[in-house]
Amino acid sequence: MSAVLTQRDGPVLTVTLNQPDRRNPISDPAMVDALCAVFEQADRDISIHVAILTGAGSAFSSGGDLNAMRPDAGGLRAGLPAQTRRNYRAGIQRLPMLFQAIELPVIAAVNGPAIGAGMDLTCMCDVRIAGQSARFAESFVKLGLVSGDGGAWLLPRIVGFSKAAQLSLTGETIDAAEALRIGLVSEVVPDEDLMATARKQAHAIAANPPHATRMTKRLLRAAQTAELSQILEMAGAMQALAHATADHDEAINAFFDRRPPTFKGD
């Protein structure tokens, strides 16, 4: 069984974590490899304008596989601590680096519990929409661990330091309504409407010129750490590229012709 399923709907790619019997853990090398391969390929394909990431079954992702954390399981944990460090770098830590690097916008459609690394995976995405049954927990501390996949970097940038500290230090689980209140997700909808809502959002993004949406995402990501002067320099360079696209000319012409634009990614 494939660790990840993909489905194409025009410019929208839906990516589904596909280990529902295990609640879609993401720490396995096969899952990491599959996710990296899918998103790297999609990022290279300008005809894909946006991706939706969701989970099969009743969970978005349970995070790490606890069975693989046993001392003799041969998972991320190794007998030699230095090897454990290398396992993280070569394994699950590839995901936050990938999601930070790609320009393809990604929407998380959180269809159930997103726990530990599963919650961090939602934080790696650009937009988060939750079904009412979604639950979130930055639960590492309850296992005597810390977030090994970037949660300490991601979460404070989304909900602020104080709330991120509260969630990380207590390991408490919050429901979708609380996630919406603190800004962890942008929208909560009935479970049966989740994928339709995510697709509607995806098509709203995909309706825009793909070069502009990708550069907009790159600016937003860079602005998380860069100074204003650096972002202005980057924006000026990207604006020069955007002005040279046929899609920009089409948008201007359509405005004056009072007609809907037709963008081709040119």
PDB file of C-alpha atoms in Angstrom:
ATOM      1  CA  MET A   1       0.000   0.000   0.000  1.00  0.00           C
ATOM      2  CA  SER A   2       1.343   3.415  -0.962  1.00  0.00           C
ATOM      3  CA  ALA A   3       2.246   5.621   2.010  1.00  0.00           C
ATOM      4  CA  VAL A   4       0.845   8.624   0.156  1.00  0.00           C
ATOM      5  CA  LEU A   5      -1.960   8.920  -2.404  1.00  0.00           C
ATOM      6  CA  THR A   6      -2.270  11.747  -4.936  1.00  0.00           C
ATOM      7  CA  GLN A   7      -5.203  12.976  -6.976  1.00  0.00           C
ATOM      8  CA  ARG A   8      -5.074  15.717  -9.594  1.00  0.00           C
ATOM      9  CA  ASP A   9      -7.996  18.066 -10.284  1.00  0.00           C
ATOM     10  CA  GLY A  10      -6.729  20.488 -12.906  1.00  0.00           C
ATOM     11  CA  PRO A  11      -4.242  22.793 -11.157  1.00  0.00           C
ATOM     12  CA  VAL A  12      -5.037  21.351  -7.700  1.00  0.00           C
ATOM     13  CA  LEU A  13      -3.143  18.353  -6.298  1.00  0.00           C
ATOM     14  CA  THR A  14      -4.600  16.495  -3.299  1.00  0.00           C
ATOM     15  CA  VAL A  15      -2.064  14.535  -1.243  1.00  0.00           C
ATOM     16  CA  THR A  16      -3.411  12.017   1.283  1.00  0.00           C
ATOM     17  CA  LEU A  17      -1.444  10.347   4.063  1.00  0.00           C
ATOM     18  CA  ASN A  18      -2.444   6.742   3.504  1.00  0.00           C
ATOM     19  CA  GLN A  19      -1.813   4.624   6.595  1.00  0.00           C
ATOM     20  CA  PRO A  20      -5.243   4.918   8.251  1.00  0.00           C
ATOM     21  CA  ASP A  21      -4.866   1.687  10.228  1.00  0.00           C
ATOM     22  CA  ARG A  22      -1.908   3.322  12.046  1.00  0.00           C
ATOM     23  CA  ARG A  23      -3.481   6.796  12.102  1.00  0.00           C
ATOM     24  CA  ASN A  24      -1.021   8.096   9.518  1.00  0.00           C
ATOM     25  CA  PRO A  25       2.269   8.401  11.437  1.00  0.00           C
ATOM     26  CA  ILE A  26       4.816  10.513   9.572  1.00  0.00           C
ATOM     27  CA  SER A  27       8.063   9.416  11.218  1.00  0.00           C
ATOM     28  CA  ASP A  28       8.600   6.317   9.049  1.00  0.00           C
ATOM     29  CA  PRO A  29      11.294   6.653   6.361  1.00  0.00           C
ATOM     30  CA  ALA A  30       8.810   5.439   3.722  1.00  0.00           C
ATOM     31  CA  MET A  31       6.342   8.205   4.619  1.00  0.00           C
ATOM     32  CA  VAL A  32       9.035  10.892   4.707  1.00  0.00           C
ATOM     33  CA  ASP A  33      10.441   9.719   1.374  1.00  0.00           C
ATOM     34  CA  ALA A  34       6.989   9.642  -0.211  1.00  0.00           C
ATOM     35  CA  LEU A  35       6.009  13.112   1.001  1.00  0.00           C
ATOM     36  CA  CYS A  36       9.310  14.620  -0.078  1.00  0.00           C
ATOM     37  CA  ALA A  37       9.096  13.004  -3.508  1.00  0.00           C
ATOM     38  CA  VAL A  38       5.510  14.149  -4.113  1.00  0.00           C
ATOM     39  CA  PHE A  39       6.004  17.745  -3.025  1.00  0.00           C
ATOM     40  CA  GLU A  40       9.389  18.171  -4.712  1.00  0.00           C
ATOM     41  CA  GLN A  41       7.870  16.987  -7.985  1.00  0.00           C
ATOM     42  CA  ALA A  42       4.766  19.152  -7.571  1.00  0.00           C
ATOM     43  CA  ASP A  43       6.909  22.190  -6.827  1.00  0.00           C
ATOM     44  CA  ARG A  44       8.752  21.684 -10.116  1.00  0.00           C
ATOM     45  CA  ASP A  45       5.490  21.475 -12.087  1.00  0.00           C
ATOM     46  CA  ILE A  46       4.173  24.990 -12.748  1.00  0.00           C
ATOM     47  CA  SER A  47       0.870  23.523 -13.988  1.00  0.00           C
ATOM     48  CA  ILE A  48       0.148  22.557 -10.363  1.00  0.00           C
ATOM     49  CA  HIS A  49      -0.905  25.788  -8.664  1.00  0.00           C
ATOM     50  CA  VAL A  50      -1.737  24.555  -5.152  1.00  0.00           C
ATOM     51  CA  ALA A  51      -1.790  21.364  -3.069  1.00  0.00           C
ATOM     52  CA  ILE A  52      -4.125  20.055  -0.356  1.00  0.00           C
ATOM     53  CA  LEU A  53      -2.693  17.772   2.334  1.00  0.00           C
ATOM     54  CA  THR A  54      -5.043  15.552   4.341  1.00  0.00           C
ATOM     55  CA  GLY A  55      -5.184  12.151   6.045  1.00  0.00           C
ATOM     56  CA  ALA A  56      -7.019   8.950   5.177  1.00  0.00           C
ATOM     57  CA  GLY A  57      -9.412   7.544   7.759  1.00  0.00           C
ATOM     58  CA  SER A  58     -10.359   9.238  11.023  1.00  0.00           C
ATOM     59  CA  ALA A  59      -7.037  10.974  11.778  1.00  0.00           C
ATOM     60  CA  PHE A  60      -4.923  13.568  10.049  1.00  0.00           C
ATOM     61  CA  SER A  61      -1.744  12.219  11.648  1.00  0.00           C
ATOM     62  CA  SER A  62      -0.821  10.684  14.983  1.00  0.00           C
ATOM     63  CA  GLY A  63       2.716  12.029  14.557  1.00  0.00           C
ATOM     64  CA  GLY A  64       5.477   9.604  15.492  1.00  0.00           C
ATOM     65  CA  ASP A  65       5.015   5.855  15.712  1.00  0.00           C
ATOM     66  CA  LEU A  66       5.431   4.965  19.408  1.00  0.00           C
ATOM     67  CA  ASN A  67       6.281   1.360  18.579  1.00  0.00           C
ATOM     68  CA  ALA A  68       9.267   2.602  16.592  1.00  0.00           C
ATOM     69  CA  MET A  69      10.506   4.558  19.620  1.00  0.00           C
ATOM     70  CA  ARG A  70      11.249   1.462  21.679  1.00  0.00           C
ATOM     71  CA  PRO A  71      14.992   1.020  22.323  1.00  0.00           C
ATOM     72  CA  ASP A  72      15.208  -2.113  20.187  1.00  0.00           C
ATOM     73  CA  ALA A  73      12.806  -1.057  17.430  1.00  0.00           C
ATOM     74  CA  GLY A  74      15.402   0.253  14.995  1.00  0.00           C
ATOM     75  CA  GLY A  75      13.496   3.482  14.332  1.00  0.00           C
ATOM     76  CA  LEU A  76      14.679   7.057  14.827  1.00  0.00           C
ATOM     77  CA  ARG A  77      16.094   6.108  18.204  1.00  0.00           C
ATOM     78  CA  ALA A  78      19.486   4.442  17.917  1.00  0.00           C
ATOM     79  CA  GLY A  79      21.830   2.887  20.452  1.00  0.00           C
ATOM     80  CA  LEU A  80      24.350   5.653  19.863  1.00  0.00           C
ATOM     81  CA  PRO A  81      22.913   9.157  20.518  1.00  0.00           C
ATOM     82  CA  ALA A  82      25.007  10.616  17.700  1.00  0.00           C
ATOM     83  CA  GLN A  83      23.292   8.209  15.300  1.00  0.00           C
ATOM     84  CA  THR A  84      19.871   9.222  16.629  1.00  0.00           C
ATOM     85  CA  ARG A  85      20.760  12.803  15.720  1.00  0.00           C
ATOM     86  CA  ARG A  86      21.707  11.691  12.226  1.00  0.00           C
ATOM     87  CA  ASN A  87      18.475   9.707  11.912  1.00  0.00           C
ATOM     88  CA  TYR A  88      16.436  12.832  12.646  1.00  0.00           C
ATOM     89  CA  ARG A  89      18.409  14.910  10.146  1.00  0.00           C
ATOM     90  CA  ALA A  90      18.078  12.292   7.415  1.00  0.00           C
ATOM     91  CA  GLY A  91      14.479  11.492   8.340  1.00  0.00           C
ATOM     92  CA  ILE A  92      11.616  13.569   9.651  1.00  0.00           C
ATOM     93  CA  GLN A  93      13.588  16.838   9.743  1.00  0.00           C
ATOM     94  CA  ARG A  94      13.604  16.795   5.952  1.00  0.00           C
ATOM     95  CA  LEU A  95       9.907  17.699   6.050  1.00  0.00           C
ATOM     96  CA  PRO A  96      10.068  21.159   7.670  1.00  0.00           C
ATOM     97  CA  MET A  97      13.064  22.024   5.479  1.00  0.00           C
ATOM     98  CA  LEU A  98      11.116  20.939   2.401  1.00  0.00           C
ATOM     99  CA  PHE A  99       7.921  22.808   3.267  1.00  0.00           C
ATOM    100  CA  GLN A 100       9.934  25.930   4.027  1.00  0.00           C
ATOM    101  CA  ALA A 101      11.757  25.706   0.695  1.00  0.00           C
ATOM    102  CA  ILE A 102       8.990  24.925  -1.796  1.00  0.00           C
ATOM    103  CA  GLU A 103       7.046  27.745  -3.442  1.00  0.00           C
ATOM    104  CA  LEU A 104       3.900  25.683  -4.057  1.00  0.00           C
ATOM    105  CA  PRO A 105       1.112  26.836  -1.689  1.00  0.00           C
ATOM    106  CA  VAL A 106      -0.108  24.002   0.553  1.00  0.00           C
ATOM    107  CA  ILE A 107      -3.447  23.813   2.379  1.00  0.00           C
ATOM    108  CA  ALA A 108      -3.800  21.428   5.331  1.00  0.00           C
ATOM    109  CA  ALA A 109      -7.293  19.912   5.469  1.00  0.00           C
ATOM    110  CA  VAL A 110      -7.212  18.621   9.044  1.00  0.00           C
ATOM    111  CA  ASN A 111      -9.761  15.818   9.113  1.00  0.00           C
ATOM    112  CA  GLY A 112      -9.161  14.515  12.654  1.00  0.00           C
ATOM    113  CA  PRO A 113      -6.508  14.403  15.374  1.00  0.00           C
ATOM    114  CA  ALA A 114      -3.175  16.037  14.522  1.00  0.00           C
ATOM    115  CA  ILE A 115      -0.911  15.009  17.373  1.00  0.00           C
ATOM    116  CA  GLY A 116       2.756  15.751  18.048  1.00  0.00           C
ATOM    117  CA  ALA A 117       4.592  15.670  14.739  1.00  0.00           C
ATOM    118  CA  GLY A 118       1.162  15.541  13.099  1.00  0.00           C
ATOM    119  CA  MET A 119       0.365  18.964  14.554  1.00  0.00           C
ATOM    120  CA  ASP A 120       3.774  20.213  13.456  1.00  0.00           C
ATOM    121  CA  LEU A 121       3.015  18.956   9.934  1.00  0.00           C
ATOM    122  CA  THR A 122      -0.077  21.156   9.822  1.00  0.00           C
ATOM    123  CA  CYS A 123       2.093  24.076  10.945  1.00  0.00           C
ATOM    124  CA  MET A 124       4.426  23.443   8.003  1.00  0.00           C
ATOM    125  CA  CYS A 125       1.517  24.146   5.634  1.00  0.00           C
ATOM    126  CA  ASP A 126       0.530  27.646   4.536  1.00  0.00           C
ATOM    127  CA  VAL A 127      -3.221  27.502   5.234  1.00  0.00           C
ATOM    128  CA  ARG A 128      -4.964  25.267   7.760  1.00  0.00           C
ATOM    129  CA  ILE A 129      -8.663  24.368   7.557  1.00  0.00           C
ATOM    130  CA  ALA A 130     -10.087  22.049  10.224  1.00  0.00           C
ATOM    131  CA  GLY A 131     -13.069  19.786  10.375  1.00  0.00           C
ATOM    132  CA  GLN A 132     -15.057  19.946  13.612  1.00  0.00           C
ATOM    133  CA  SER A 133     -13.587  16.637  14.786  1.00  0.00           C
ATOM    134  CA  ALA A 134     -10.007  17.896  14.451  1.00  0.00           C
ATOM    135  CA  ARG A 135      -7.884  17.889  17.584  1.00  0.00           C
ATOM    136  CA  PHE A 136      -4.415  19.324  18.057  1.00  0.00           C
ATOM    137  CA  ALA A 137      -1.693  18.576  20.605  1.00  0.00           C
ATOM    138  CA  GLU A 138       1.962  19.598  20.827  1.00  0.00           C
ATOM    139  CA  SER A 139       2.291  16.538  23.022  1.00  0.00           C
ATOM    140  CA  PHE A 140       6.020  15.732  23.019  1.00  0.00           C
ATOM    141  CA  VAL A 141       6.568  16.709  26.649  1.00  0.00           C
ATOM    142  CA  LYS A 142       4.120  14.024  27.788  1.00  0.00           C
ATOM    143  CA  LEU A 143       6.485  11.441  26.308  1.00  0.00           C
ATOM    144  CA  GLY A 144       9.534  13.041  27.884  1.00  0.00           C
ATOM    145  CA  LEU A 145      10.577  14.465  24.509  1.00  0.00           C
ATOM    146  CA  VAL A 146      10.835  17.757  22.661  1.00  0.00           C
ATOM    147  CA  SER A 147       9.580  18.519  19.168  1.00  0.00           C
ATOM    148  CA  GLY A 148      12.237  17.063  16.894  1.00  0.00           C
ATOM    149  CA  ASP A 149      10.745  18.362  13.670  1.00  0.00           C
ATOM    150  CA  GLY A 150      10.685  22.125  14.066  1.00  0.00           C
ATOM    151  CA  GLY A 151       7.649  22.749  16.255  1.00  0.00           C
ATOM    152  CA  ALA A 152       9.557  25.179  18.481  1.00  0.00           C
ATOM    153  CA  TRP A 153      10.251  27.306  15.386  1.00  0.00           C
ATOM    154  CA  LEU A 154       6.899  26.892  13.651  1.00  0.00           C
ATOM    155  CA  LEU A 155       4.303  27.187  16.403  1.00  0.00           C
ATOM    156  CA  PRO A 156       5.314  30.539  17.970  1.00  0.00           C
ATOM    157  CA  ARG A 157       5.223  32.135  14.519  1.00  0.00           C
ATOM    158  CA  ILE A 158       1.611  31.050  14.143  1.00  0.00           C
ATOM    159  CA  VAL A 159       0.034  31.524  17.580  1.00  0.00           C
ATOM    160  CA  GLY A 160       2.588  33.705  19.394  1.00  0.00           C
ATOM    161  CA  PHE A 161       5.173  32.758  21.993  1.00  0.00           C
ATOM    162  CA  SER A 162       2.963  32.624  25.088  1.00  0.00           C
ATOM    163  CA  LYS A 163       0.327  30.333  23.592  1.00  0.00           C
ATOM    164  CA  ALA A 164       2.979  28.178  21.931  1.00  0.00           C
ATOM    165  CA  ALA A 165       4.732  27.820  25.277  1.00  0.00           C
ATOM    166  CA  GLN A 166       1.481  26.860  26.986  1.00  0.00           C
ATOM    167  CA  LEU A 167       0.668  24.204  24.400  1.00  0.00           C
ATOM    168  CA  SER A 168       4.231  22.846  24.338  1.00  0.00           C
ATOM    169  CA  LEU A 169       4.819  22.784  28.099  1.00  0.00           C
ATOM    170  CA  THR A 170       1.452  21.248  29.030  1.00  0.00           C
ATOM    171  CA  GLY A 171       1.070  18.962  26.024  1.00  0.00           C
ATOM    172  CA  GLU A 172      -2.665  19.579  26.293  1.00  0.00           C
ATOM    173  CA  THR A 173      -5.078  18.728  23.493  1.00  0.00           C
ATOM    174  CA  ILE A 174      -7.247  21.484  22.053  1.00  0.00           C
ATOM    175  CA  ASP A 175     -10.321  21.161  19.866  1.00  0.00           C
ATOM    176  CA  ALA A 176     -10.989  22.815  16.529  1.00  0.00           C
ATOM    177  CA  ALA A 177     -12.872  25.731  18.063  1.00  0.00           C
ATOM    178  CA  GLU A 178      -9.916  26.620  20.305  1.00  0.00           C
ATOM    179  CA  ALA A 179      -7.538  26.188  17.379  1.00  0.00           C
ATOM    180  CA  LEU A 180      -9.601  28.740  15.475  1.00  0.00           C
ATOM    181  CA  ARG A 181      -9.696  31.139  18.431  1.00  0.00           C
ATOM    182  CA  ILE A 182      -5.915  31.216  18.803  1.00  0.00           C
ATOM    183  CA  GLY A 183      -5.266  31.465  15.069  1.00  0.00           C
ATOM    184  CA  LEU A 184      -3.825  27.985  14.584  1.00  0.00           C
ATOM    185  CA  VAL A 185      -6.398  27.376  11.830  1.00  0.00           C
ATOM    186  CA  SER A 186      -8.142  29.879   9.589  1.00  0.00           C
ATOM    187  CA  GLU A 187     -11.493  28.096   9.365  1.00  0.00           C
ATOM    188  CA  VAL A 188     -13.513  25.309  11.010  1.00  0.00           C
ATOM    189  CA  VAL A 189     -16.238  23.546   9.059  1.00  0.00           C
ATOM    190  CA  PRO A 190     -18.434  20.464   9.522  1.00  0.00           C
ATOM    191  CA  ASP A 191     -16.443  17.312   8.837  1.00  0.00           C
ATOM    192  CA  GLU A 192     -18.552  16.455   5.818  1.00  0.00           C
ATOM    193  CA  ASP A 193     -17.742  19.862   4.266  1.00  0.00           C
ATOM    194  CA  LEU A 194     -14.000  19.811   4.923  1.00  0.00           C
ATOM    195  CA  MET A 195     -12.666  18.639   1.573  1.00  0.00           C
ATOM    196  CA  ALA A 196     -15.173  20.707  -0.400  1.00  0.00           C
ATOM    197  CA  THR A 197     -14.101  23.781   1.567  1.00  0.00           C
ATOM    198  CA  ALA A 198     -10.426  22.995   1.056  1.00  0.00           C
ATOM    199  CA  ARG A 199     -10.975  22.499  -2.663  1.00  0.00           C
ATOM    200  CA  LYS A 200     -12.878  25.775  -2.903  1.00  0.00           C
ATOM    201  CA  GLN A 201      -9.980  27.557  -1.205  1.00  0.00           C
ATOM    202  CA  ALA A 202      -7.499  25.752  -3.431  1.00  0.00           C
ATOM    203  CA  HIS A 203      -9.314  26.749  -6.607  1.00  0.00           C
ATOM    204  CA  ALA A 204      -9.505  30.355  -5.381  1.00  0.00           C
ATOM    205  CA  ILE A 205      -5.705  30.314  -5.102  1.00  0.00           C
ATOM    206  CA  ALA A 206      -5.289  28.401  -8.356  1.00  0.00           C
ATOM    207  CA  ALA A 207      -7.354  31.023 -10.223  1.00  0.00           C
ATOM    208  CA  ASN A 208      -4.475  33.492  -9.822  1.00  0.00           C
ATOM    209  CA  PRO A 209      -1.302  33.560 -11.964  1.00  0.00           C
ATOM    210  CA  PRO A 210       0.905  30.715 -10.677  1.00  0.00           C
ATOM    211  CA  HIS A 211       4.189  32.626 -10.855  1.00  0.00           C
ATOM    212  CA  ALA A 212       2.702  35.395  -8.725  1.00  0.00           C
ATOM    213  CA  THR A 213       1.245  33.041  -6.134  1.00  0.00           C
ATOM    214  CA  ARG A 214       4.527  31.131  -5.800  1.00  0.00           C
ATOM    215  CA  MET A 215       6.567  34.303  -5.433  1.00  0.00           C
ATOM    216  CA  THR A 216       4.038  35.638  -2.919  1.00  0.00           C
ATOM    217  CA  LYS A 217       4.499  32.516  -0.823  1.00  0.00           C
ATOM    218  CA  ARG A 218       8.279  32.817  -1.062  1.00  0.00           C
ATOM    219  CA  LEU A 219       8.092  36.427   0.177  1.00  0.00           C
ATOM    220  CA  LEU A 220       5.835  35.470   3.086  1.00  0.00           C
ATOM    221  CA  ARG A 221       8.158  32.640   4.131  1.00  0.00           C
ATOM    222  CA  ALA A 222      11.277  34.773   3.831  1.00  0.00           C
ATOM    223  CA  ALA A 223       9.633  37.567   5.829  1.00  0.00           C
ATOM    224  CA  GLN A 224       9.415  35.274   8.855  1.00  0.00           C
ATOM    225  CA  THR A 225      13.136  35.749   9.469  1.00  0.00           C
ATOM    226  CA  ALA A 226      14.433  38.493   7.160  1.00  0.00           C
ATOM    227  CA  GLU A 227      14.686  42.232   7.827  1.00  0.00           C
ATOM    228  CA  LEU A 228      12.395  44.688   6.033  1.00  0.00           C
ATOM    229  CA  SER A 229      15.221  45.952   3.843  1.00  0.00           C
ATOM    230  CA  GLN A 230      15.930  42.400   2.680  1.00  0.00           C
ATOM    231  CA  ILE A 231      12.268  41.731   1.901  1.00  0.00           C
ATOM    232  CA  LEU A 232      11.990  44.995  -0.048  1.00  0.00           C
ATOM    233  CA  GLU A 233      15.035  44.047  -2.112  1.00  0.00           C
ATOM    234  CA  MET A 234      13.613  40.565  -2.711  1.00  0.00           C
ATOM    235  CA  ALA A 235      10.181  41.991  -3.568  1.00  0.00           C
ATOM    236  CA  GLY A 236      11.702  44.410  -6.068  1.00  0.00           C
ATOM    237  CA  ALA A 237      13.500  41.582  -7.846  1.00  0.00           C
ATOM    238  CA  MET A 238      10.380  39.412  -7.882  1.00  0.00           C
ATOM    239  CA  GLN A 239       8.260  42.330  -9.081  1.00  0.00           C
ATOM    240  CA  ALA A 240      10.598  42.753 -12.048  1.00  0.00           C
ATOM    241  CA  LEU A 241      10.015  39.091 -12.906  1.00  0.00           C
ATOM    242  CA  ALA A 242       6.254  39.413 -12.423  1.00  0.00           C
ATOM    243  CA  HIS A 243       5.995  42.488 -14.680  1.00  0.00           C
ATOM    244  CA  ALA A 244       7.625  40.464 -17.468  1.00  0.00           C
ATOM    245  CA  THR A 245       5.014  37.665 -17.433  1.00  0.00           C
ATOM    246  CA  ALA A 246       2.275  37.297 -20.003  1.00  0.00           C
ATOM    247  CA  ASP A 247      -0.165  36.659 -17.160  1.00  0.00           C
ATOM    248  CA  HIS A 248       0.478  40.174 -15.803  1.00  0.00           C
ATOM    249  CA  ASP A 249      -0.251  41.676 -19.223  1.00  0.00           C
ATOM    250  CA  GLU A 250      -3.385  39.528 -19.461  1.00  0.00           C
ATOM    251  CA  ALA A 251      -4.587  40.779 -16.052  1.00  0.00           C
ATOM    252  CA  ILE A 252      -4.133  44.418 -17.118  1.00  0.00           C
ATOM    253  CA  ASN A 253      -5.805  43.891 -20.497  1.00  0.00           C
ATOM    254  CA  ALA A 254      -8.721  41.996 -18.936  1.00  0.00           C
ATOM    255  CA  PHE A 255      -9.253  44.820 -16.431  1.00  0.00           C
ATOM    256  CA  PHE A 256      -9.584  47.429 -19.179  1.00  0.00           C
ATOM    257  CA  ASP A 257     -11.599  45.086 -21.417  1.00  0.00           C
ATOM    258  CA  ARG A 258     -13.943  44.394 -18.480  1.00  0.00           C
ATOM    259  CA  ARG A 259     -13.698  40.624 -18.892  1.00  0.00           C
ATOM    260  CA  PRO A 260     -12.432  37.718 -16.767  1.00  0.00           C
ATOM    261  CA  PRO A 261      -8.705  37.097 -17.284  1.00  0.00           C
ATOM    262  CA  THR A 262      -7.349  33.824 -18.668  1.00  0.00           C
ATOM    263  CA  PHE A 263      -4.059  32.910 -17.044  1.00  0.00           C
ATOM    264  CA  LYS A 264      -1.748  30.326 -18.622  1.00  0.00           C
ATOM    265  CA  GLY A 265       1.303  30.400 -16.382  1.00  0.00           C
ATOM    266  CA  ASP A 266       3.288  32.327 -19.026  1.00  0.00           C
TER     267      ASP A 266
END
